[in-house]
Amino acid sequence: MPRAAQTAELIAASLPGVPVSACDLAGDYLPSDPDPAGLPPSYARFVASFPAAERTEGPRRAAAALERFARPGGPDGDEYELVVTHNFLAGWLVSQAMAGPPWRWLGVNQMNCAGPASRPPSGSEATQGGITHPWL
């Protein structure tokens, strides 16, 4: 995840005073282990290429990431958090914000340059207030 850490450093340098923190939940991992029978063949082969341990651990981390990054803000009003990560987690967060099935993150491809922004439904502002990234 060196590129994500470097990107977070660049962003943080342009936002003096904004808190920066590292979080392993912002890493890149397999966020769900869908049943291959319900997937297009190319997706099924891709998911099957991951070791069983990663296919078990990834969904646990993805659930924790949803809890951490896609929750209502604090009582002080609007709060925003920029999460610098890689494709899998970004796809997972976007697909879940859109109420997609657990495998749908597979088709969300940011091509190394996306900046998806998601906001919970009206009445529940998101986030913590700062920049979160893996292993800075």
PDB file of C-alpha atoms in Angstrom:
ATOM      1  CA  MET A   1       0.000   0.000   0.000  1.00  0.00           C
ATOM      2  CA  PRO A   2       2.897   2.420  -0.491  1.00  0.00           C
ATOM      3  CA  ARG A   3       1.035   4.431  -3.144  1.00  0.00           C
ATOM      4  CA  ALA A   4      -1.934   4.988  -0.839  1.00  0.00           C
ATOM      5  CA  ALA A   5       0.389   6.159   1.949  1.00  0.00           C
ATOM      6  CA  GLN A   6       2.227   8.475  -0.451  1.00  0.00           C
ATOM      7  CA  THR A   7      -1.064   9.878  -1.700  1.00  0.00           C
ATOM      8  CA  ALA A   8      -2.255  10.464   1.858  1.00  0.00           C
ATOM      9  CA  GLU A   9       1.011  12.294   2.630  1.00  0.00           C
ATOM     10  CA  LEU A  10       0.526  14.593  -0.380  1.00  0.00           C
ATOM     11  CA  ILE A  11      -3.069  15.340   0.535  1.00  0.00           C
ATOM     12  CA  ALA A  12      -2.177  15.961   4.174  1.00  0.00           C
ATOM     13  CA  ALA A  13       0.604  18.375   3.166  1.00  0.00           C
ATOM     14  CA  SER A  14      -1.945  20.520   1.340  1.00  0.00           C
ATOM     15  CA  LEU A  15      -4.391  20.530   4.278  1.00  0.00           C
ATOM     16  CA  PRO A  16      -2.445  21.831   7.285  1.00  0.00           C
ATOM     17  CA  GLY A  17      -4.186  21.237  10.566  1.00  0.00           C
ATOM     18  CA  VAL A  18      -6.335  18.378   9.321  1.00  0.00           C
ATOM     19  CA  PRO A  19      -5.809  15.296  11.478  1.00  0.00           C
ATOM     20  CA  VAL A  20      -4.203  12.325   9.741  1.00  0.00           C
ATOM     21  CA  SER A  21      -4.356   8.741  10.964  1.00  0.00           C
ATOM     22  CA  ALA A  22      -3.472   5.285   9.725  1.00  0.00           C
ATOM     23  CA  CYS A  23      -6.014   2.471   9.776  1.00  0.00           C
ATOM     24  CA  ASP A  24      -5.500  -1.088   8.582  1.00  0.00           C
ATOM     25  CA  LEU A  25      -9.207  -1.236   7.656  1.00  0.00           C
ATOM     26  CA  ALA A  26      -8.339   1.145   4.796  1.00  0.00           C
ATOM     27  CA  GLY A  27      -6.166  -1.578   3.263  1.00  0.00           C
ATOM     28  CA  ASP A  28      -6.778  -3.633   0.141  1.00  0.00           C
ATOM     29  CA  TYR A  29      -8.378  -7.008   0.759  1.00  0.00           C
ATOM     30  CA  LEU A  30     -11.145  -9.233  -0.567  1.00  0.00           C
ATOM     31  CA  PRO A  31     -14.287  -7.660   0.972  1.00  0.00           C
ATOM     32  CA  SER A  32     -16.646 -10.569   0.330  1.00  0.00           C
ATOM     33  CA  ASP A  33     -16.414 -14.219  -0.600  1.00  0.00           C
ATOM     34  CA  PRO A  34     -19.414 -14.692  -2.876  1.00  0.00           C
ATOM     35  CA  ASP A  35     -20.644 -18.086  -4.046  1.00  0.00           C
ATOM     36  CA  PRO A  36     -18.946 -18.692  -7.417  1.00  0.00           C
ATOM     37  CA  ALA A  37     -22.126 -20.295  -8.778  1.00  0.00           C
ATOM     38  CA  GLY A  38     -23.846 -16.900  -8.753  1.00  0.00           C
ATOM     39  CA  LEU A  39     -21.028 -14.999 -10.455  1.00  0.00           C
ATOM     40  CA  PRO A  40     -19.958 -14.425 -14.031  1.00  0.00           C
ATOM     41  CA  PRO A  41     -17.147 -16.941 -14.795  1.00  0.00           C
ATOM     42  CA  SER A  42     -14.372 -14.321 -14.825  1.00  0.00           C
ATOM     43  CA  TYR A  43     -15.410 -13.030 -11.381  1.00  0.00           C
ATOM     44  CA  ALA A  44     -15.678 -16.596 -10.027  1.00  0.00           C
ATOM     45  CA  ARG A  45     -12.141 -17.396 -11.215  1.00  0.00           C
ATOM     46  CA  PHE A  46     -10.820 -14.172  -9.714  1.00  0.00           C
ATOM     47  CA  VAL A  47     -12.352 -14.784  -6.269  1.00  0.00           C
ATOM     48  CA  ALA A  48     -11.248 -18.438  -6.326  1.00  0.00           C
ATOM     49  CA  SER A  49      -7.653 -17.312  -6.898  1.00  0.00           C
ATOM     50  CA  PHE A  50      -7.451 -15.974  -3.320  1.00  0.00           C
ATOM     51  CA  PRO A  51      -6.360 -18.284  -0.500  1.00  0.00           C
ATOM     52  CA  ALA A  52      -9.096 -19.494   1.854  1.00  0.00           C
ATOM     53  CA  ALA A  53      -7.669 -17.454   4.745  1.00  0.00           C
ATOM     54  CA  GLU A  54      -7.990 -14.212   2.750  1.00  0.00           C
ATOM     55  CA  ARG A  55     -11.516 -15.138   1.672  1.00  0.00           C
ATOM     56  CA  THR A  56     -12.425 -15.583   5.345  1.00  0.00           C
ATOM     57  CA  GLU A  57     -10.552 -12.625   6.845  1.00  0.00           C
ATOM     58  CA  GLY A  58     -11.431 -10.068   4.140  1.00  0.00           C
ATOM     59  CA  PRO A  59     -15.199 -10.069   4.726  1.00  0.00           C
ATOM     60  CA  ARG A  60     -14.629  -9.636   8.479  1.00  0.00           C
ATOM     61  CA  ARG A  61     -12.433  -6.595   7.812  1.00  0.00           C
ATOM     62  CA  ALA A  62     -14.892  -5.234   5.230  1.00  0.00           C
ATOM     63  CA  ALA A  63     -17.737  -5.390   7.761  1.00  0.00           C
ATOM     64  CA  ALA A  64     -15.554  -3.489  10.235  1.00  0.00           C
ATOM     65  CA  ALA A  65     -14.661  -0.961   7.501  1.00  0.00           C
ATOM     66  CA  LEU A  66     -18.350  -0.329   6.800  1.00  0.00           C
ATOM     67  CA  GLU A  67     -18.923   0.240  10.509  1.00  0.00           C
ATOM     68  CA  ARG A  68     -15.908   2.563  10.713  1.00  0.00           C
ATOM     69  CA  PHE A  69     -16.224   4.590   7.502  1.00  0.00           C
ATOM     70  CA  ALA A  70     -19.948   4.535   6.656  1.00  0.00           C
ATOM     71  CA  ARG A  71     -21.597   5.653   9.854  1.00  0.00           C
ATOM     72  CA  PRO A  72     -23.379   8.771  11.052  1.00  0.00           C
ATOM     73  CA  GLY A  73     -21.173  11.656  12.177  1.00  0.00           C
ATOM     74  CA  GLY A  74     -20.959  13.073  15.665  1.00  0.00           C
ATOM     75  CA  PRO A  75     -23.370  15.415  17.409  1.00  0.00           C
ATOM     76  CA  ASP A  76     -21.404  18.525  16.380  1.00  0.00           C
ATOM     77  CA  GLY A  77     -22.783  18.637  12.834  1.00  0.00           C
ATOM     78  CA  ASP A  78     -21.245  17.772   9.501  1.00  0.00           C
ATOM     79  CA  GLU A  79     -18.003  15.849   9.671  1.00  0.00           C
ATOM     80  CA  TYR A  80     -16.048  14.481   6.728  1.00  0.00           C
ATOM     81  CA  GLU A  81     -13.337  11.910   6.429  1.00  0.00           C
ATOM     82  CA  LEU A  82     -11.243  11.198   3.373  1.00  0.00           C
ATOM     83  CA  VAL A  83     -10.280   7.539   3.137  1.00  0.00           C
ATOM     84  CA  VAL A  84      -7.227   6.924   0.950  1.00  0.00           C
ATOM     85  CA  THR A  85      -7.283   3.294  -0.121  1.00  0.00           C
ATOM     86  CA  HIS A  86      -7.206   0.960  -3.113  1.00  0.00           C
ATOM     87  CA  ASN A  87      -9.731  -0.499  -5.526  1.00  0.00           C
ATOM     88  CA  PHE A  88     -11.264  -3.351  -3.519  1.00  0.00           C
ATOM     89  CA  LEU A  89     -12.288  -1.325  -0.479  1.00  0.00           C
ATOM     90  CA  ALA A  90     -13.412   1.665  -2.561  1.00  0.00           C
ATOM     91  CA  GLY A  91     -15.547  -0.662  -4.694  1.00  0.00           C
ATOM     92  CA  TRP A  92     -16.946  -2.332  -1.577  1.00  0.00           C
ATOM     93  CA  LEU A  93     -17.923   0.954   0.091  1.00  0.00           C
ATOM     94  CA  VAL A  94     -19.524   2.294  -3.091  1.00  0.00           C
ATOM     95  CA  SER A  95     -21.398  -0.940  -3.847  1.00  0.00           C
ATOM     96  CA  GLN A  96     -22.725  -1.167  -0.301  1.00  0.00           C
ATOM     97  CA  ALA A  97     -23.755   2.518  -0.273  1.00  0.00           C
ATOM     98  CA  MET A  98     -25.824   1.685  -3.336  1.00  0.00           C
ATOM     99  CA  ALA A  99     -27.312  -1.405  -1.613  1.00  0.00           C
ATOM    100  CA  GLY A 100     -25.685  -3.762  -4.095  1.00  0.00           C
ATOM    101  CA  PRO A 101     -25.365  -7.496  -3.517  1.00  0.00           C
ATOM    102  CA  PRO A 102     -22.206  -8.625  -1.682  1.00  0.00           C
ATOM    103  CA  TRP A 103     -20.409  -9.509  -4.935  1.00  0.00           C
ATOM    104  CA  ARG A 104     -21.076  -6.172  -6.684  1.00  0.00           C
ATOM    105  CA  TRP A 105     -17.782  -4.579  -5.616  1.00  0.00           C
ATOM    106  CA  LEU A 106     -16.184  -6.798  -8.262  1.00  0.00           C
ATOM    107  CA  GLY A 107     -17.537  -4.615 -11.065  1.00  0.00           C
ATOM    108  CA  VAL A 108     -16.611  -1.254  -9.522  1.00  0.00           C
ATOM    109  CA  ASN A 109     -13.232  -0.467 -11.071  1.00  0.00           C
ATOM    110  CA  GLN A 110     -11.700   2.910 -10.353  1.00  0.00           C
ATOM    111  CA  MET A 111      -8.752   2.505 -12.743  1.00  0.00           C
ATOM    112  CA  ASN A 112      -6.151   3.890 -10.263  1.00  0.00           C
ATOM    113  CA  CYS A 113      -7.588   7.391 -10.154  1.00  0.00           C
ATOM    114  CA  ALA A 114     -11.044   7.499  -8.679  1.00  0.00           C
ATOM    115  CA  GLY A 115     -12.366   9.694  -5.987  1.00  0.00           C
ATOM    116  CA  PRO A 116     -15.774   8.252  -5.176  1.00  0.00           C
ATOM    117  CA  ALA A 117     -17.731  10.244  -2.663  1.00  0.00           C
ATOM    118  CA  SER A 118     -20.622   8.643  -0.907  1.00  0.00           C
ATOM    119  CA  ARG A 119     -23.028  10.100   1.555  1.00  0.00           C
ATOM    120  CA  PRO A 120     -25.455   8.187   3.724  1.00  0.00           C
ATOM    121  CA  PRO A 121     -29.167   8.828   3.309  1.00  0.00           C
ATOM    122  CA  SER A 122     -30.491  12.222   4.349  1.00  0.00           C
ATOM    123  CA  GLY A 123     -30.403  12.777   8.068  1.00  0.00           C
ATOM    124  CA  SER A 124     -27.287  10.724   8.769  1.00  0.00           C
ATOM    125  CA  GLU A 125     -24.095  12.613   8.020  1.00  0.00           C
ATOM    126  CA  ALA A 126     -21.009  10.488   7.553  1.00  0.00           C
ATOM    127  CA  THR A 127     -17.591  10.288   9.037  1.00  0.00           C
ATOM    128  CA  GLN A 128     -15.050  11.341  11.533  1.00  0.00           C
ATOM    129  CA  GLY A 129     -13.167  14.429  10.358  1.00  0.00           C
ATOM    130  CA  GLY A 130      -9.708  13.896   8.884  1.00  0.00           C
ATOM    131  CA  ILE A 131      -7.675  11.783   6.522  1.00  0.00           C
ATOM    132  CA  THR A 132      -7.477   8.043   7.103  1.00  0.00           C
ATOM    133  CA  HIS A 133      -5.107   5.796   5.204  1.00  0.00           C
ATOM    134  CA  PRO A 134      -3.297   2.517   5.596  1.00  0.00           C
ATOM    135  CA  TRP A 135       0.114   2.440   7.237  1.00  0.00           C
ATOM    136  CA  LEU A 136       1.514   5.959   6.849  1.00  0.00           C
TER     137      LEU A 136
END
